[in-house]
Structures are given as C-alpha cells and as structure tokens.
Coordinates of C-alpha atoms in Angstrom, one line a residue:
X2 CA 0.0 0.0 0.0
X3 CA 2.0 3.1 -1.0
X4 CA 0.7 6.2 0.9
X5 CA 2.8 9.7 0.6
X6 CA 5.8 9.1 2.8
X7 CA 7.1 12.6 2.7
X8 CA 5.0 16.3 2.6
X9 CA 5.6 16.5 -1.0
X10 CA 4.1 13.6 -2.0
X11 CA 1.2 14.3 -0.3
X12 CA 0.6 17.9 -1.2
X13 CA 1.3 16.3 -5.0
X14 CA -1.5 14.1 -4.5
X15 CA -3.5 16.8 -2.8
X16 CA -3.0 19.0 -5.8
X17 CA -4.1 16.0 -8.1
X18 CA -6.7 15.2 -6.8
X19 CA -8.4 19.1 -6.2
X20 CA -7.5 19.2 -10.2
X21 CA -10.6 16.7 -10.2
X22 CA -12.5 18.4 -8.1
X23 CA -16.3 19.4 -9.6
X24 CA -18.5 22.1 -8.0
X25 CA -19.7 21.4 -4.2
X26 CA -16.6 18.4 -4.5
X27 CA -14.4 17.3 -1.2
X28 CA -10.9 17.3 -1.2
X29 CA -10.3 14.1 1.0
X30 CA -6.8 12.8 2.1
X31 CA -5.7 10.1 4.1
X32 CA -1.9 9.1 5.9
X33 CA -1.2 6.4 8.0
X34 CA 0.3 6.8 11.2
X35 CA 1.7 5.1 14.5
X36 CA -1.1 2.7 16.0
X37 CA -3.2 5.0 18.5
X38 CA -6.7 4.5 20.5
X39 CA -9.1 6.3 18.8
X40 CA -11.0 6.6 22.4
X41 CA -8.1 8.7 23.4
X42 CA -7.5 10.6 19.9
X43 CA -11.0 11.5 19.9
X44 CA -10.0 14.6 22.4
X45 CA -7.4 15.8 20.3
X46 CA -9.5 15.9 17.1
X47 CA -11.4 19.2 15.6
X48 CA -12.2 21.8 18.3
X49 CA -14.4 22.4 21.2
X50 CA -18.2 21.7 20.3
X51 CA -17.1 19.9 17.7
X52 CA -19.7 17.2 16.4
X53 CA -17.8 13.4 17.9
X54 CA -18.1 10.0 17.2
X55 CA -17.1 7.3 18.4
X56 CA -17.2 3.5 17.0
X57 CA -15.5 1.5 19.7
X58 CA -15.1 -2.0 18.2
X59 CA -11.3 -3.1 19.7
X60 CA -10.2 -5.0 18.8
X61 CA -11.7 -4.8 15.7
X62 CA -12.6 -1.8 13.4
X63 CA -12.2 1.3 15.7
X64 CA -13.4 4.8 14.3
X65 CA -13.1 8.4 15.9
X66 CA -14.5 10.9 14.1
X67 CA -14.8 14.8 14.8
X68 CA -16.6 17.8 12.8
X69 CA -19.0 17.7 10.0
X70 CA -18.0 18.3 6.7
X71 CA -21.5 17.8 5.3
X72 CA -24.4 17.2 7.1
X73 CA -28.2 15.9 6.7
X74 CA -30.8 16.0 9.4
X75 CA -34.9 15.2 8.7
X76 CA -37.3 13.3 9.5
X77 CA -40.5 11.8 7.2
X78 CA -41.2 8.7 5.8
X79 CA -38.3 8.9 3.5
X80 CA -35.7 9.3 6.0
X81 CA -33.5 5.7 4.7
X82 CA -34.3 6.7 1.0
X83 CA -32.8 10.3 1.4
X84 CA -29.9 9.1 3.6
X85 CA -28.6 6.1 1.1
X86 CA -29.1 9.5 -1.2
X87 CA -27.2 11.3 1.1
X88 CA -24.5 9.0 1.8
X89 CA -23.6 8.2 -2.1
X90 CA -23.3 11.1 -3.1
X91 CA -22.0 13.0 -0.3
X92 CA -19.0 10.1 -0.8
X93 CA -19.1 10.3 -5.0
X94 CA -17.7 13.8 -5.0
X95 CA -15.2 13.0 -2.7
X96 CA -11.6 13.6 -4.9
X97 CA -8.6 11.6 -2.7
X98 CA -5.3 10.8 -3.8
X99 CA -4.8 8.1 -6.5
X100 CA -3.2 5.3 -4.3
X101 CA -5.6 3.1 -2.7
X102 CA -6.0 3.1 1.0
X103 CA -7.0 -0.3 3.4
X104 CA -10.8 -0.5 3.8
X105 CA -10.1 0.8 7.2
X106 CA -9.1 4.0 5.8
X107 CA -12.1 4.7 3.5
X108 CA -14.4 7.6 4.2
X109 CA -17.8 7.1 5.5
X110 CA -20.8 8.6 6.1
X111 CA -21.8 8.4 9.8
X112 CA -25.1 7.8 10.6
X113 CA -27.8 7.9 13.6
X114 CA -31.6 7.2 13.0
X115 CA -34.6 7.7 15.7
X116 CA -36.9 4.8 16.5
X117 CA -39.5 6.9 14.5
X118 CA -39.4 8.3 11.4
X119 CA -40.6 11.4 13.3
X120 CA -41.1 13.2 16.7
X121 CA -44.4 12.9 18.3
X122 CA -44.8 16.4 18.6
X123 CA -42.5 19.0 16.5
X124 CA -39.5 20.2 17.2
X125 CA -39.0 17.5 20.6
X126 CA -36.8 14.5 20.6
X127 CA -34.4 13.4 18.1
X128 CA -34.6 14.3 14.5
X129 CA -35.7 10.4 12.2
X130 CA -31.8 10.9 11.1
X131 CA -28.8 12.6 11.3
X132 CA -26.2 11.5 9.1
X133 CA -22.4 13.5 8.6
X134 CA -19.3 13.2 6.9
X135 CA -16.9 13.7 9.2
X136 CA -14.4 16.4 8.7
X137 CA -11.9 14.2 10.7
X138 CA -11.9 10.3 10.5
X139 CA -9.3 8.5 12.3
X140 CA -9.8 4.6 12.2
X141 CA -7.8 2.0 13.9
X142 CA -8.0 -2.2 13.1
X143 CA -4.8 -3.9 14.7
X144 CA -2.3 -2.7 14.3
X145 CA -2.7 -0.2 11.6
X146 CA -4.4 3.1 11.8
X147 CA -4.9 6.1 9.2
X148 CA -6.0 9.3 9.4
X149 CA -8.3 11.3 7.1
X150 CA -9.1 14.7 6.2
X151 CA -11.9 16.0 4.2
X152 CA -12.4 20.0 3.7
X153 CA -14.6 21.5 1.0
X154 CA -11.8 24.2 -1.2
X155 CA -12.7 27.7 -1.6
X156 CA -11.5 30.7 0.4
X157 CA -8.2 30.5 2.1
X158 CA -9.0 26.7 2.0
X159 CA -6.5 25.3 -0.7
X160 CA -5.0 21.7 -1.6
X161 CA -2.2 22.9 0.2
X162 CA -3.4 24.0 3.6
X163 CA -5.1 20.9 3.3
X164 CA -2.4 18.8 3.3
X165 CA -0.2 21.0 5.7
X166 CA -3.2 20.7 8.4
X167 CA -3.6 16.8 7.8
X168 CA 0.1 16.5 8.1
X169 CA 1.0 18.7 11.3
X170 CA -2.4 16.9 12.7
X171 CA -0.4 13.4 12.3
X172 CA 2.6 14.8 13.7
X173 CA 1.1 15.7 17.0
X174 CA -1.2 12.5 17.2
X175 CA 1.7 10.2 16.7
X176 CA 3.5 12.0 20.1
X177 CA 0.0 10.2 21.5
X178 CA 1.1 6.7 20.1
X179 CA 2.3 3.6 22.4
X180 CA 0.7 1.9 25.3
X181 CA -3.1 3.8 25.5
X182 CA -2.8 6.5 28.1
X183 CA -4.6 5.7 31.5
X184 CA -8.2 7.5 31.4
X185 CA -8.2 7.8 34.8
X186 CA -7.5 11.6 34.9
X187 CA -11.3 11.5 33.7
X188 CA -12.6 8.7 36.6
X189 CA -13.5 11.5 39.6
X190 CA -16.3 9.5 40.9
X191 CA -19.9 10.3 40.9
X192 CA -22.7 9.3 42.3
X193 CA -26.7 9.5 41.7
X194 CA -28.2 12.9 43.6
X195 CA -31.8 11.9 42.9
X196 CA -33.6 9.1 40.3
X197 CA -37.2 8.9 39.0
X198 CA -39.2 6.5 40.3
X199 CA -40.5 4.4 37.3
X200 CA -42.1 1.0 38.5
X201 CA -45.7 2.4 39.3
X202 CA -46.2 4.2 36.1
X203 CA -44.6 1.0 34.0
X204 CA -46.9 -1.4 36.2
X205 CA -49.8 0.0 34.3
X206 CA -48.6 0.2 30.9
X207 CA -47.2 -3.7 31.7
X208 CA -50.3 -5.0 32.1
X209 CA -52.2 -3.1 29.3
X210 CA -49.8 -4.2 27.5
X211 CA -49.9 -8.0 28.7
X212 CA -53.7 -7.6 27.9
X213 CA -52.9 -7.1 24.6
X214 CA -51.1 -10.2 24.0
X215 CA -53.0 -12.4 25.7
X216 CA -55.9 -10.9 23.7
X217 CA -54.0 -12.4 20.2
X218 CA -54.2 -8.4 19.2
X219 CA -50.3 -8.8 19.2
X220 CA -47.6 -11.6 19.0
X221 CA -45.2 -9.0 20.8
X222 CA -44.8 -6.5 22.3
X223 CA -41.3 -5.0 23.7
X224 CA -42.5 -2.2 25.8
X225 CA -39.7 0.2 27.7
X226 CA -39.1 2.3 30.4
X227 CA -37.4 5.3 30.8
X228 CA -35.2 6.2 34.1
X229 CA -33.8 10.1 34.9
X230 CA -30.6 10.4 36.8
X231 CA -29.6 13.2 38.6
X232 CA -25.9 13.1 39.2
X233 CA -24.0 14.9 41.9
X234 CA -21.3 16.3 39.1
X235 CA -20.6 16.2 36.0
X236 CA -19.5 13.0 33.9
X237 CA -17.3 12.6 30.8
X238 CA -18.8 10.6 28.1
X239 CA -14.9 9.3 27.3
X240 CA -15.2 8.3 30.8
X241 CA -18.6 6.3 30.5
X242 CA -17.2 4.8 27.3
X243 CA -14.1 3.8 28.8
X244 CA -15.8 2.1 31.4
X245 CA -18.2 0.3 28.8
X246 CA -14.9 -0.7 26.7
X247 CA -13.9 -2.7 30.3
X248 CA -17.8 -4.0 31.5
X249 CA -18.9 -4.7 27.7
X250 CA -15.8 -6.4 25.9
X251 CA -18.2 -8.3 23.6
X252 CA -20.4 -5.4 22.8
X253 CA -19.6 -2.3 20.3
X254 CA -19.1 1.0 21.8
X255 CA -20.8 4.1 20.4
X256 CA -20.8 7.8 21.0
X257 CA -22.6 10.1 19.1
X258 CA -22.3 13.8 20.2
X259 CA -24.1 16.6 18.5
X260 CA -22.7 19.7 20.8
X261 CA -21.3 19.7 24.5
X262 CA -24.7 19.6 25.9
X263 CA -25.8 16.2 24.3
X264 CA -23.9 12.8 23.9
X265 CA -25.7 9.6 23.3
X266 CA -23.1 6.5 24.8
X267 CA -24.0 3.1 24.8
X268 CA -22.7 -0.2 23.9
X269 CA -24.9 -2.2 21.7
X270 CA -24.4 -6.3 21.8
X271 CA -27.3 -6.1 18.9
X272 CA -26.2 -6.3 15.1
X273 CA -29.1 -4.6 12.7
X274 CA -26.8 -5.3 9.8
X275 CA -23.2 -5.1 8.6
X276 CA -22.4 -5.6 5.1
X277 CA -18.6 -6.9 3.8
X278 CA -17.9 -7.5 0.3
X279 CA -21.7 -8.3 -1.1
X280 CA -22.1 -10.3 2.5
X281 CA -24.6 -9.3 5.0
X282 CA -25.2 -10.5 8.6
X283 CA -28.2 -9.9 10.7
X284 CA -28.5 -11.1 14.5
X285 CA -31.3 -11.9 16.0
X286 CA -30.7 -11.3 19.8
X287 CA -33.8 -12.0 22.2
X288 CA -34.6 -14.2 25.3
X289 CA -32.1 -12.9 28.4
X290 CA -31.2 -14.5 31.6
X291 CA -28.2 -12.6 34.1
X292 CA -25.1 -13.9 34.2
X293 CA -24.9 -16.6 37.5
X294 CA -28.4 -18.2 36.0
X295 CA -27.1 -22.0 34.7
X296 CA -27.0 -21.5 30.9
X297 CA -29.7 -24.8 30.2
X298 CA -32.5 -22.2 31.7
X299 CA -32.7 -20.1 29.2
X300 CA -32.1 -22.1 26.2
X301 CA -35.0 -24.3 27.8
X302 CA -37.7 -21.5 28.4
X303 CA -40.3 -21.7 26.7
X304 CA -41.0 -18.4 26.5
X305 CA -37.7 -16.9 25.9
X306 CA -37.4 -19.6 23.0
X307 CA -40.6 -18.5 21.1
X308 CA -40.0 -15.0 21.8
X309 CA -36.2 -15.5 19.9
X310 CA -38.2 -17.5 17.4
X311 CA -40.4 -14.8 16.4
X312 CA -37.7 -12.6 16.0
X313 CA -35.0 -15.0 14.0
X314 CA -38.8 -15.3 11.3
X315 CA -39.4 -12.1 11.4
X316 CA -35.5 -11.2 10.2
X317 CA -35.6 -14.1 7.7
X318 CA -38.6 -13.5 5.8
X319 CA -38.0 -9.7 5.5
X320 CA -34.6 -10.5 3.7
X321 CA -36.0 -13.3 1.6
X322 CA -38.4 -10.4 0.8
X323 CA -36.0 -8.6 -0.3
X324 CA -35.3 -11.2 -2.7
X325 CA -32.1 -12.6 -1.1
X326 CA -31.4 -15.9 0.3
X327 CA -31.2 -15.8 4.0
X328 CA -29.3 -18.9 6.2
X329 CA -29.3 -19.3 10.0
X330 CA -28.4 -22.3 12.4
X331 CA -30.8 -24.0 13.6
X332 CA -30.4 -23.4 17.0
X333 CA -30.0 -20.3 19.1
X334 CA -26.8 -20.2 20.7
X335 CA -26.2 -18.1 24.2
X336 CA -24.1 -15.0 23.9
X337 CA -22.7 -13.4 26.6
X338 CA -23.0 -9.5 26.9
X339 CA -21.6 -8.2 30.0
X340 CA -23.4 -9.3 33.2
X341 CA -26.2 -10.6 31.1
X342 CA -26.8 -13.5 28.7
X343 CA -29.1 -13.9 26.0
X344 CA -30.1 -15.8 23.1
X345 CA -28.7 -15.0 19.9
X346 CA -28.8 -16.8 16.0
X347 CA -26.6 -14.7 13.4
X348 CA -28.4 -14.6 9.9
X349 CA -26.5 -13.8 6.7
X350 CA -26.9 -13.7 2.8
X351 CA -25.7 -13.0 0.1
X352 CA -26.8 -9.6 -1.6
X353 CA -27.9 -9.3 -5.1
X354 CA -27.9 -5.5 -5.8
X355 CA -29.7 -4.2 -2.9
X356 CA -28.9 -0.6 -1.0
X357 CA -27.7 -1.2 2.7
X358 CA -30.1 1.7 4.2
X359 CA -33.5 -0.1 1.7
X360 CA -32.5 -3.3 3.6
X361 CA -31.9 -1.5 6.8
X362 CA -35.6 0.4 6.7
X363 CA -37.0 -3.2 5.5
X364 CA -35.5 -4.9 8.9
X365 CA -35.7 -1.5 11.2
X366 CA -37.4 -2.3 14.2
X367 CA -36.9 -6.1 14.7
X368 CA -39.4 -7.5 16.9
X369 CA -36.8 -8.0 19.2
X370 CA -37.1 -4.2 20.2
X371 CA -40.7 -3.6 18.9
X372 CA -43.3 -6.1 18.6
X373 CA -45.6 -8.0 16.3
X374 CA -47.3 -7.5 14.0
X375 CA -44.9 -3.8 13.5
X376 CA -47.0 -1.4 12.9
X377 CA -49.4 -2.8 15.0
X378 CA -47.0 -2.6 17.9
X379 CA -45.3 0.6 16.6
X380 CA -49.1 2.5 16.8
X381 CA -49.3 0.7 20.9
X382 CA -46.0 1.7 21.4
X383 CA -46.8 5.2 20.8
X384 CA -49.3 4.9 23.3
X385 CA -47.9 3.3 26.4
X386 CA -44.8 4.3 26.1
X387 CA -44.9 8.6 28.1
X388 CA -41.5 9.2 26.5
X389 CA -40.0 10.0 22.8
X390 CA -37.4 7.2 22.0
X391 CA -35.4 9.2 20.3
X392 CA -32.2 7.0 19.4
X393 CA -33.2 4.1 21.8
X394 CA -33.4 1.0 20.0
X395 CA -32.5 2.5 16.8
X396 CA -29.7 1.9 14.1
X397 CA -26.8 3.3 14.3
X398 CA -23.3 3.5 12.5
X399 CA -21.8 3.7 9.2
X400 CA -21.6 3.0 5.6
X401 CA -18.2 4.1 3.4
X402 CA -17.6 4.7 -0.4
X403 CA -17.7 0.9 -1.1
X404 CA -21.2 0.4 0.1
X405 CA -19.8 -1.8 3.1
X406 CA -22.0 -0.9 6.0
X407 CA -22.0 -1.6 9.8
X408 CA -25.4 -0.5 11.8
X409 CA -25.7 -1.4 15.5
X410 CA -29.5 -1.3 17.4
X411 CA -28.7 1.4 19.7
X412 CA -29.3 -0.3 23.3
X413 CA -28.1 -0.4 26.7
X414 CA -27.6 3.2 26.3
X415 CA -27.9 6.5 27.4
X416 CA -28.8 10.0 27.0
X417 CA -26.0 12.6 28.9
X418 CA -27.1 16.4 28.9
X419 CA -25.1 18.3 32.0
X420 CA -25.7 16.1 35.2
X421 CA -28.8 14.5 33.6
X422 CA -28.6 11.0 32.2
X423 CA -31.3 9.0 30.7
X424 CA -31.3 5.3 31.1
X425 CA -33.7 3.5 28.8
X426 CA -34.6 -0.4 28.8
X427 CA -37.3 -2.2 27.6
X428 CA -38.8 -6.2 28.0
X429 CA -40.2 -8.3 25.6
X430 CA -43.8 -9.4 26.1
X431 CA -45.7 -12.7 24.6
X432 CA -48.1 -14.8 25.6
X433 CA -47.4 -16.7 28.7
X434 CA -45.2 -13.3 29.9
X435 CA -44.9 -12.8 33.9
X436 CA -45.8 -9.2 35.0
X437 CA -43.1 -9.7 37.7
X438 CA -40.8 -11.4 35.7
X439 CA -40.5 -8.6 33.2
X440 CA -40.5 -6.1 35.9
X441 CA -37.0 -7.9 37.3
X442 CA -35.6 -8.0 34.2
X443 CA -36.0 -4.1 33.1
X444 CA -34.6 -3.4 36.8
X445 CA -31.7 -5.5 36.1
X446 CA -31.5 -4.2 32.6
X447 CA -31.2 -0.7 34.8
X448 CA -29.1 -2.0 37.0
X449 CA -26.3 -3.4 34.8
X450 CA -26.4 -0.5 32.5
X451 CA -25.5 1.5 35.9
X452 CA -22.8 -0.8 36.7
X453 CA -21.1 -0.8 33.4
X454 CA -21.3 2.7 33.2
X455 CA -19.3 2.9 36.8
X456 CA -22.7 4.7 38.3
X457 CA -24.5 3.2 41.9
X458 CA -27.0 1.5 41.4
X459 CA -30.1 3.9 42.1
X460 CA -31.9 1.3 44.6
X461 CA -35.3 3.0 45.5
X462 CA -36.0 4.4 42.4
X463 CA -38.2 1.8 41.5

C-alpha cells in the first residue's frame, strides 16, 4: 500500500486530486500513522463543540471521528431513502489521492436514525436521522491506523493547507502513540443525587400491554421504560465509554455527540446489519437471563425460545423479501454480553444489488425491540410508552464509499445532557409473559447499565 511518505508527495496528491474536483466536490486525504486509540485521539480531534463520534469495536474496526463536513438531518417517511441518497453522493464527489487506501481507511458517512421516522410532537426529541461526513476520521483495526481529512476548497482553503493541516495533525497525534494512556484523569467518581421512580407508572402500561397479547391483538410487544438520573457532578462521556470498553468487551461501543450539551453513549451487543464485500449478517438477539443463572435455563424457556423464534422469522422472511437468500443455524446459541446473557442466532446472505439503508428500513425495528405485528405494535407503542425514543433502539453506525456498512441497534444506552442522564430499557412481552418477571428484568437491565457505566446502582428508584 504506497501512501505519501514525505509532505511532498502528499501535497502532490493533494493538488491532483483538487485538479478533479467538480462544483460542491471534497478534497479528501488520508496518511497512515503510528497505532493509537481512537478513544483517546478523539479529544485531540477538531475543536471544542465539535460534532464526535465514536465507533468503539477493539479489537476490531475502531473509528473516531470529529466535525461535520456535510451534514443531513430530517425526519419523514423517506428518512432511509434520502440518507442512502445522502451518503452516495455525499462520498461520489469525494476527490482523494490516487493510491488506494485499506478498507479501514475509506471515508464514511456516519449515521444515527430515531426509533421513529418522526417526533411525536414537532420540534422535541431526536430528528428520524442525522447523518455526517466527518471532517476528521481516524480509524484504527490492529495494528494499523490512518488518518483522514476532508475540507470543501474555496477561500483560504486550498489543496495545500489541506495537506499542511492533515500532516501537522499526524505529527502531533503520533506523540500520543504507544501503550493507550490511563483514562483515569477523567474517573473522579460520581454518584446519583436523585432518580425517577418508574415502577408504578410501568406497572400500568405492563399489564395493558400484557392484555394485549394475551388478547392475540399482538404476538409481541417489547414495551420500555425510561429512568432520569440526577448526578452529583458532571460526567465525561470518554469516561462512561471507557468504562463500557472494560464492562462490555463483547459489545460495540458508540458515541454520538451533536454539541457539549448532548452525547448519546451506549454499547450495543445487537447487530441490525453489517455488510462486507456483497455479505450481510443480521442477529437476531432476544430471550435474556443474568449472568450466575445455569445456561440450560434459558435455552429451555419456553418463553424466551418463542420470543427468539419470532424474532429470528421475522428477520428471515424480511430479507427473503427482499429477494435474497437468508441462512441461519438451527439453533440459538447463548451470547454473553456483559453481566447478562441472552439468546442470539446470526443470519446472513448474500446480496444481489440491494442498498444497505433499503435493507436497513425493511429490517428496522426487529421484533426483538418492537413487537408484532410492527406497525401494530409501533401505533401501541406510541401509546404506552410517556417518553419520545429518540435513538433508543434505533440503528446506528456507518456506511463508506464501497457500500460496506455496519449499523448497531442502539441499546443499553444513554442519553447525557449536563448532570442529567437517561437510562432506557425495555422487556419483551408474549403470551405466557410474567408481569413480575418482566418487571425484574427491566430493573436488572437498569441495573447493569449503571454498573457498566461505573454509576451506583439507584436502589429506591423503583
């Protein structure tokens, strides 16, 4: 892989590839440099109030990424349609230099969808998506590691300060490089000042919701609850993530951070779909037990079984739908997340043409986060639920000039804004469903999501 070793091969390739630029084009260049943790690059990339992201998959792909050089938010009906538009062409007018780079190093279009297409009421909750490309992009697999910039030219912006800023960037990064400095400058510890109480109001929707299902109105329904933390101090969303990167090894880490008031942080042991070389994978992930339970309980409960079931047909026959050919095991197999366990069967197929974001609106939500029949459940959802979703159980992730694509389901997460953080977690309902039951299970779902996140937990606030 030959990429510029010295500043003028680079600004050569910088002044090549602006040649090629059209109207509204990118200028987008790329170096390697000395393997770093993108978790602890991510505070020395852009500037303050910078948009961030963060794509924690160590020790696989890694991506930090900081500042928006092009941006779409909406919501609608449309919202996958006009971000697959987004995305290609956003990454079509991109002019880099002529060598090729790693697939680790290709640009991509960062991307974070709401549960609905819309807010309930105007102008609240999260936008139905938000998708940038990145005016930073370091990414990190192994070993290796490359860093990109893109900048629209015009002004005092030229192929050469382009390539000046991109190389003094790498410079000062690599001083970073080596063992991963210790995050624990960030760990002052804090606690919870105050927490809603949630278990009354969720009691009520619980056995509506029940009522439902028992009725035959719905298969499923995965009905959540929403808990509001009031810390003592401040916390650092690098922080949380670092603590998830420890308590969730099996999980992918995410940050998305619009401003400094607002950072969704999570890690997300759920797979929507990821797409490599013409291959997708889907992963059905429902049924879930805590971590000291003896494994044969789970994979012998009835009702966890048929409520994995439903979701393992429900992701098949949406892909053969689709037109493609969908394979899974037949048997679930247990995965472990953390402190909790659950039942999981990985889907693939082969693709034959199709747009990532068409297949990710034709799968988007599973039944393992919504219910059945959808839009059924969706419309009950609305209902019960006293809370906008926003990103909860929603895709997240990215898709790069090559059309490969890697969206997570956006659970065990939360909101941060200031000393509030909102703690979301949901249970999946059937026929033959326990009210108590699925009460301990979105308190434990709390619970762990506190513990990974290096919080109390808020006992009392039930």
């Amino acid at each position: 892989m030959q990429a510029p070793a010295t500043f003028p091969a680079l600004l050569s390739a910088a002044t090549a590839a602006s040649r090629r630029l059209e109207e509204e084009g990118v200028l987008s260049l790329a170096l390697p440099l000395a393997a770093l943790d993108p978790l602890v690059a991510l505070t020395h990339l852009g500037s303050g109030g910078d948009f961030r992201f963060l794509w924690d998959g160590a020790p696989g792909l890694s991506i930090a990424a900081a500042g928006q050089c092009n941006s779409l938010e909406l919501s609608g009906p449309r919202r996958f349609e006009l971000a697959q538009r987004f995305s290609s062409l956003s990454l079509s007018r991109l002019a880099s230099e002529p060598a090729p780079c790693p697939a680790l190093a290709r640009p991509r279009v960062l991307l974070a969808f709401a549960f609905f297409e819309s807010p309930l009421h105007p102008g609240t909750g999260a936008a139905g998506v938000q998708a940038v490309l990145p005016t930073w992009q370091l990414s990190r697999q192994g070993r290796h590691c490359w860093l990109r910039l893109q900048r629209s030219l015009g002004g005092d912006v030229t192929a050469r300060s382009v390539a000046e800023e991109l190389w003094d960037t790498r410079q000062r990064l690599e001083a970073l490089a080596g063992p991963s400095p210790s995050m624990a400058g960030r760990d002052t510890p804090v606690g919870i000042a105050h927490g809603s109480h949630w278990h009354a109001g969720y009691r009520s929707a619980l056995d509506r919701a029940l009522e439902l299902v028992e009725r035959g109105e719905l298969q499923k329904l995965v009905l959540a609850v929403r808990q509001h933390l009031l810390l003592d101090g401040p916390l650092d969303p690098l922080s949380l993530l670092s603590h998830l990167r420890r308590s969730q090894p099996g999980s992918c880490r995410f940050l998305w951070q619009r401003s400094e008031r607002e950072a969704l942080v999570g890690a997300s042991p759920e797979r929507l779909l990821t797409l490599r070389q013409g291959q997708l994978r889907s992963d059905a992930l429902a049924g879930t037990a805590p971590l000291g339970e003896p494994a044969d309980l789970l994979l012998q409960s009835r009702k966890d079984r048929h409520e994995h079931e439903l979701v393992v047909e429900t992701i098949t026959a949406v892909l053969q739908k689709a037109g493609l050919d969908p394979r899974r095991p037949r048997r679930p197999r247990l995965a472990r997340h953390g402190s909790l366990v659950h039942l999981h069967t990985p889907i693939t197929a082969s693709l034959r043409g199709q747009a990532p974001l068409t297949l990710a609106e034709a799968l988007h939500p599973t039944p393992a986060v919504a219910g059945l029949p959808r839009r059924e459940a969706m419309a009950w959802l609305r209902s019960l639920e006293p809370f906008e979703r926003g990103h909860y159980a929603a895709p997240i992730g990215w898709i790069d000039t090559e059309g490969d694509t890697d969206l997570r389901v956006a659970i065990r997460s939360g909101t941060l804004r200031g000393r509030q953080l909102e703690l979301t977690a949901g249970a999946g309902l059937v026929r033959g469903s326990h009210p108590e039951r699925e009460l301990q299970e979105v308190a434990l779902k709390l619970g762990v999501l506190q513990q990974q996140l290096n919080l109390p937990v808020a006992a009392g606030f039930g």
